[in-house]
CSV table of N, CA and C in Angstrom, one decimal:
chain,number,residue,atom,x,y,z
A,1,MET,N,102.3,177.3,-6.9
A,1,MET,CA,101.9,178.0,-5.7
A,1,MET,C,103.0,178.9,-5.6
A,2,ALA,N,102.7,180.2,-5.4
A,2,ALA,CA,103.9,181.3,-5.1
A,2,ALA,C,103.7,182.0,-3.7
A,3,CYS,N,104.8,182.7,-3.2
A,3,CYS,CA,104.6,183.3,-2.1
A,3,CYS,C,104.3,184.7,-2.5
A,4,TYR,N,103.9,185.0,-1.8
A,4,TYR,CA,103.0,186.4,-1.6
A,4,TYR,C,103.4,187.4,0.1
A,5,ILE,N,103.8,188.8,-0.4
A,5,ILE,CA,104.2,189.3,0.8
A,5,ILE,C,103.0,190.3,0.8
A,6,VAL,N,102.2,190.2,1.9
A,6,VAL,CA,101.0,191.3,2.5
A,6,VAL,C,101.4,192.0,3.5
A,7,THR,N,100.9,193.4,2.9
A,7,THR,CA,101.2,194.1,4.0
A,7,THR,C,99.6,195.2,4.2
A,8,PHE,N,99.3,195.5,5.4
A,8,PHE,CA,98.3,196.3,6.1
A,8,PHE,C,98.6,197.1,7.0
A,9,GLU,N,97.3,198.1,7.2
A,9,GLU,CA,97.1,199.1,8.5
A,9,GLU,C,95.7,198.9,8.2
A,10,VAL,N,95.7,198.2,9.9
A,10,VAL,CA,94.0,198.0,10.2
A,10,VAL,C,94.0,199.0,11.6
A,11,LYS,N,92.8,200.0,11.7
A,11,LYS,CA,92.5,200.7,12.6
A,11,LYS,C,91.9,199.6,13.9
A,12,ASP,N,90.5,198.8,13.3
A,12,ASP,CA,89.7,198.3,14.4
A,12,ASP,C,90.7,196.6,14.6
A,13,PRO,N,90.3,197.0,15.9
A,13,PRO,CA,91.5,195.3,16.7
A,13,PRO,C,90.2,194.4,16.2
A,14,ALA,N,89.3,194.3,16.2
A,14,ALA,CA,88.9,193.3,15.5
A,14,ALA,C,88.6,192.9,14.4
A,15,LYS,N,89.1,193.7,13.5
A,15,LYS,CA,88.9,193.6,11.9
A,15,LYS,C,90.2,192.9,11.7
A,16,LEU,N,91.1,193.6,12.5
A,16,LEU,CA,92.7,192.9,12.6
A,16,LEU,C,92.9,191.5,12.9
A,17,THR,N,91.9,191.4,13.8
A,17,THR,CA,91.8,189.3,14.0
A,17,THR,C,91.1,188.8,13.0
A,18,SER,N,90.3,189.4,12.6
A,18,SER,CA,89.6,188.9,11.3
A,18,SER,C,90.8,188.9,10.3
A,19,LEU,N,91.3,189.5,10.0
A,19,LEU,CA,92.4,189.7,8.9
A,19,LEU,C,93.6,188.7,9.2
A,20,ILE,N,94.2,188.6,10.4
A,20,ILE,CA,95.1,187.8,10.6
A,20,ILE,C,94.8,186.1,10.5
A,21,GLU,N,93.0,185.9,11.1
A,21,GLU,CA,92.6,184.9,10.6
A,21,GLU,C,92.7,184.1,8.7
A,22,GLY,N,92.2,185.4,8.2
A,22,GLY,CA,92.2,185.1,6.8
A,22,GLY,C,93.5,184.7,6.1
A,23,LEU,N,94.5,185.1,7.1
A,23,LEU,CA,96.1,185.2,6.5
A,23,LEU,C,96.6,183.5,7.1
A,24,LYS,N,95.9,183.3,7.9
A,24,LYS,CA,96.2,181.7,8.3
A,24,LYS,C,95.6,180.8,7.7
A,25,SER,N,94.3,181.3,7.1
A,25,SER,CA,93.4,180.6,6.2
A,25,SER,C,93.9,179.8,4.9
A,26,TYR,N,95.2,181.0,4.5
A,26,TYR,CA,96.0,179.9,3.7
A,26,TYR,C,96.9,179.0,3.5
A,27,GLY,N,97.1,178.5,5.0
A,27,GLY,CA,97.8,177.1,5.2
A,27,GLY,C,98.9,177.6,5.5
A,28,SER,N,99.8,177.8,4.5
A,28,SER,CA,101.5,178.2,4.9
A,28,SER,C,101.6,179.6,4.4
A,29,TYR,N,101.6,180.3,6.4
A,29,TYR,CA,102.2,181.6,6.1
A,29,TYR,C,103.2,182.0,7.2
A,30,CYS,N,103.5,183.3,7.1
A,30,CYS,CA,104.9,183.6,8.2
A,30,CYS,C,104.6,184.7,8.4
A,31,PRO,N,104.4,185.2,9.7
A,31,PRO,CA,104.5,187.1,9.9
A,31,PRO,C,105.9,187.7,10.3
A,32,VAL,N,106.1,188.4,9.1
A,32,VAL,CA,107.2,189.0,8.9
A,32,VAL,C,107.5,190.1,10.2
A,33,ASN,N,106.5,190.9,10.7
A,33,ASN,CA,106.3,192.0,11.3
A,33,ASN,C,104.8,192.0,11.5
A,34,ALA,N,104.7,193.2,12.5
A,34,ALA,CA,103.6,193.5,12.9
A,34,ALA,C,102.5,193.5,11.8
A,35,SER,N,102.7,193.9,10.9
A,35,SER,CA,101.7,194.1,9.8
A,35,SER,C,102.2,193.7,8.4
A,36,THR,N,102.9,193.2,8.5
A,36,THR,CA,103.6,192.2,7.0
A,36,THR,C,103.9,190.8,7.3
A,37,TRP,N,103.0,190.2,6.3
A,37,TRP,CA,102.8,188.7,6.1
A,37,TRP,C,103.3,188.0,5.0
A,38,ALA,N,103.8,186.7,5.0
A,38,ALA,CA,104.1,185.8,4.2
A,38,ALA,C,103.2,185.0,3.7
A,39,ILE,N,102.8,184.8,2.3
A,39,ILE,CA,101.7,183.5,2.4
A,39,ILE,C,102.4,182.9,1.0
A,40,ILE,N,101.6,181.7,1.2
A,40,ILE,CA,102.0,180.5,-0.1
A,40,ILE,C,100.6,180.2,-0.9
A,41,THR,N,100.4,180.6,-1.6
A,41,THR,CA,98.9,180.2,-2.4
A,41,THR,C,99.3,180.2,-3.9
A,42,SER,N,98.0,179.5,-4.3
A,42,SER,CA,97.6,179.6,-6.2
A,42,SER,C,96.9,180.6,-6.4
A,43,ASN,N,96.5,181.4,-5.4
A,43,ASN,CA,95.4,182.6,-5.9
A,43,ASN,C,96.3,183.6,-6.3
A,44,THR,N,95.7,184.2,-6.9
A,44,THR,CA,95.7,185.9,-7.7
A,44,THR,C,96.4,186.9,-6.6
A,45,ALA,N,97.2,187.6,-6.6
A,45,ALA,CA,97.3,188.9,-5.9
A,45,ALA,C,96.2,189.2,-5.4
A,46,VAL,N,95.3,190.1,-6.8
A,46,VAL,CA,94.0,190.1,-6.7
A,46,VAL,C,92.9,189.5,-6.1
A,47,GLN,N,92.8,188.2,-6.3
A,47,GLN,CA,92.3,187.5,-5.8
A,47,GLN,C,92.5,187.1,-3.9
A,48,ILE,N,93.9,187.3,-3.9
A,48,ILE,CA,93.9,187.6,-2.0
A,48,ILE,C,93.8,188.9,-1.6
A,49,ARG,N,94.2,189.7,-2.5
A,49,ARG,CA,93.6,191.6,-2.1
A,49,ARG,C,92.0,191.4,-1.9
A,50,ASP,N,91.1,190.6,-2.6
A,50,ASP,CA,89.6,191.0,-2.5
A,50,ASP,C,89.2,189.9,-1.4
A,51,HIS,N,90.3,188.9,-1.2
A,51,HIS,CA,89.3,188.1,-0.1
A,51,HIS,C,89.7,188.6,1.0
A,52,LEU,N,91.1,189.0,1.1
A,52,LEU,CA,91.0,190.0,2.3
A,52,LEU,C,90.7,191.4,2.9
A,53,MET,N,90.3,192.1,1.6
A,53,MET,CA,89.7,193.5,2.1
A,53,MET,C,87.6,193.1,2.2
A,54,SER,N,87.2,191.7,2.2
A,54,SER,CA,86.2,191.6,2.9
A,54,SER,C,86.2,191.2,4.5
A,55,LEU,N,87.7,191.1,4.9
A,55,LEU,CA,87.4,191.1,6.7
A,55,LEU,C,87.8,192.3,7.1
A,56,ILE,N,87.8,193.3,6.4
A,56,ILE,CA,88.5,194.8,7.1
A,56,ILE,C,87.5,196.0,6.2
A,57,ASP,N,88.1,197.0,6.8
A,57,ASP,CA,87.0,198.2,6.5
A,57,ASP,C,87.9,198.8,5.1
A,58,ILE,N,86.7,199.3,4.2
A,58,ILE,CA,87.4,199.9,3.2
A,58,ILE,C,88.2,201.0,3.3
A,59,ASN,N,88.6,201.8,4.3
A,59,ASN,CA,89.7,203.0,5.0
A,59,ASN,C,90.9,202.2,5.2
A,60,ASP,N,90.6,200.4,5.6
A,60,ASP,CA,92.1,200.5,6.0
A,60,ASP,C,92.9,200.0,4.6
A,61,ARG,N,94.2,200.2,4.7
A,61,ARG,CA,95.2,199.6,3.9
A,61,ARG,C,96.0,198.3,3.5
A,62,LEU,N,95.9,198.1,2.3
A,62,LEU,CA,96.1,196.6,1.9
A,62,LEU,C,96.9,196.5,0.6
A,63,PHE,N,98.4,195.7,0.7
A,63,PHE,CA,99.1,195.7,-0.3
A,63,PHE,C,99.4,193.9,-0.5
A,64,VAL,N,99.6,193.7,-1.9
A,64,VAL,CA,100.1,192.5,-1.8
A,64,VAL,C,100.5,192.3,-3.1
A,65,VAL,N,101.7,191.7,-2.7
A,65,VAL,CA,102.7,191.5,-3.8
A,65,VAL,C,103.4,190.3,-4.5
A,66,ARG,N,103.6,189.5,-5.5
A,66,ARG,CA,104.1,188.1,-5.3
A,66,ARG,C,105.2,188.5,-5.0
A,67,SER,N,106.1,187.6,-4.4
A,67,SER,CA,107.6,187.6,-4.2
A,67,SER,C,108.4,186.9,-5.0
A,68,GLY,N,109.5,187.1,-5.1
A,68,GLY,CA,110.4,186.1,-6.4
A,68,GLY,C,111.5,186.9,-6.7
A,69,ALA,N,112.1,187.7,-5.9
A,69,ALA,CA,113.1,187.8,-6.2
A,69,ALA,C,114.4,188.1,-4.7
A,70,GLU,N,115.3,188.6,-4.8
A,70,GLU,CA,116.2,188.8,-3.3
A,70,GLU,C,115.3,189.1,-2.2
A,71,ALA,N,115.8,188.5,-0.8
A,71,ALA,CA,115.2,188.8,0.3
A,71,ALA,C,116.3,189.2,1.0
A,72,ALA,N,116.4,190.1,1.8
A,72,ALA,CA,116.8,190.0,3.2
A,72,ALA,C,116.1,190.3,4.6
A,73,TRP,N,116.5,190.0,5.7
A,73,TRP,CA,115.8,190.5,6.5
A,73,TRP,C,116.6,190.5,7.7
A,74,ARG,N,116.0,190.9,9.6
A,74,ARG,CA,116.8,190.8,10.2
A,74,ARG,C,115.8,190.7,11.5
A,75,ASN,N,116.3,190.1,12.5
A,75,ASN,CA,115.4,189.4,13.5
A,75,ASN,C,113.8,189.1,13.3
A,76,ALA,N,113.9,187.9,12.6
A,76,ALA,CA,112.4,187.4,12.5
A,76,ALA,C,111.9,186.8,13.4
A,77,TYR,N,110.5,186.3,13.7
A,77,TYR,CA,109.9,186.2,14.8
A,77,TYR,C,110.8,184.6,15.3
A,78,GLY,N,111.6,184.6,15.5
A,78,GLY,CA,112.0,183.0,15.9
A,78,GLY,C,112.8,182.3,14.8
A,79,GLN,N,113.6,181.0,15.2
A,79,GLN,CA,114.0,180.5,13.9
A,79,GLN,C,113.0,179.6,12.8
A,80,VAL,N,112.4,179.1,13.4
A,80,VAL,CA,110.9,178.8,13.0
A,80,VAL,C,111.0,179.5,11.6
A,81,HIS,N,110.5,180.8,11.7
A,81,HIS,CA,110.3,181.9,11.1
A,81,HIS,C,111.1,182.3,9.9
A,82,THR,N,112.5,182.0,10.6
A,82,THR,CA,113.3,182.2,9.7
A,82,THR,C,113.4,181.3,8.9
A,83,ASP,N,113.2,180.3,9.4
A,83,ASP,CA,113.7,178.9,8.3
A,83,ASP,C,113.0,178.7,7.2
A,84,TRP,N,111.3,179.3,7.6
A,84,TRP,CA,110.4,179.8,6.6
A,84,TRP,C,110.6,180.7,5.5
A,85,LEU,N,111.1,181.6,6.2
A,85,LEU,CA,111.3,182.9,5.2
A,85,LEU,C,112.3,182.2,4.5
A,86,LYS,N,113.7,181.2,4.6
A,86,LYS,CA,114.6,180.7,3.8
A,86,LYS,C,113.9,180.0,3.3
A,87,LYS,N,112.8,179.6,3.2
A,87,LYS,CA,112.3,178.2,2.0
A,87,LYS,C,111.9,179.0,1.1
A,88,TYR,N,111.1,180.0,1.3
A,88,TYR,CA,109.8,180.7,0.3
A,88,TYR,C,110.2,181.5,-0.5
A,89,LEU,N,111.2,182.3,0.4
A,89,LEU,CA,111.4,184.0,-0.4
A,89,LEU,C,112.5,183.7,-1.6
């Protein structure tokens, strides 16, 4: 299992809702900000991209990268998310 960072630009609010549900389907996840999430999965970046792209429009943007290096942040969405980020990033 690895941590992946997923960033996105989705124009249609209904598609954004679908994307968020898709991100949550990975089980272990953390919203970093409005358009960036971290997820834990055994899938590859390509598999994640293909799955999430099936939920949004072809012109929307999606970027998936495997985490594994140094990380720093400020003002996470609460202590539970700060704890999650410390554990997995």
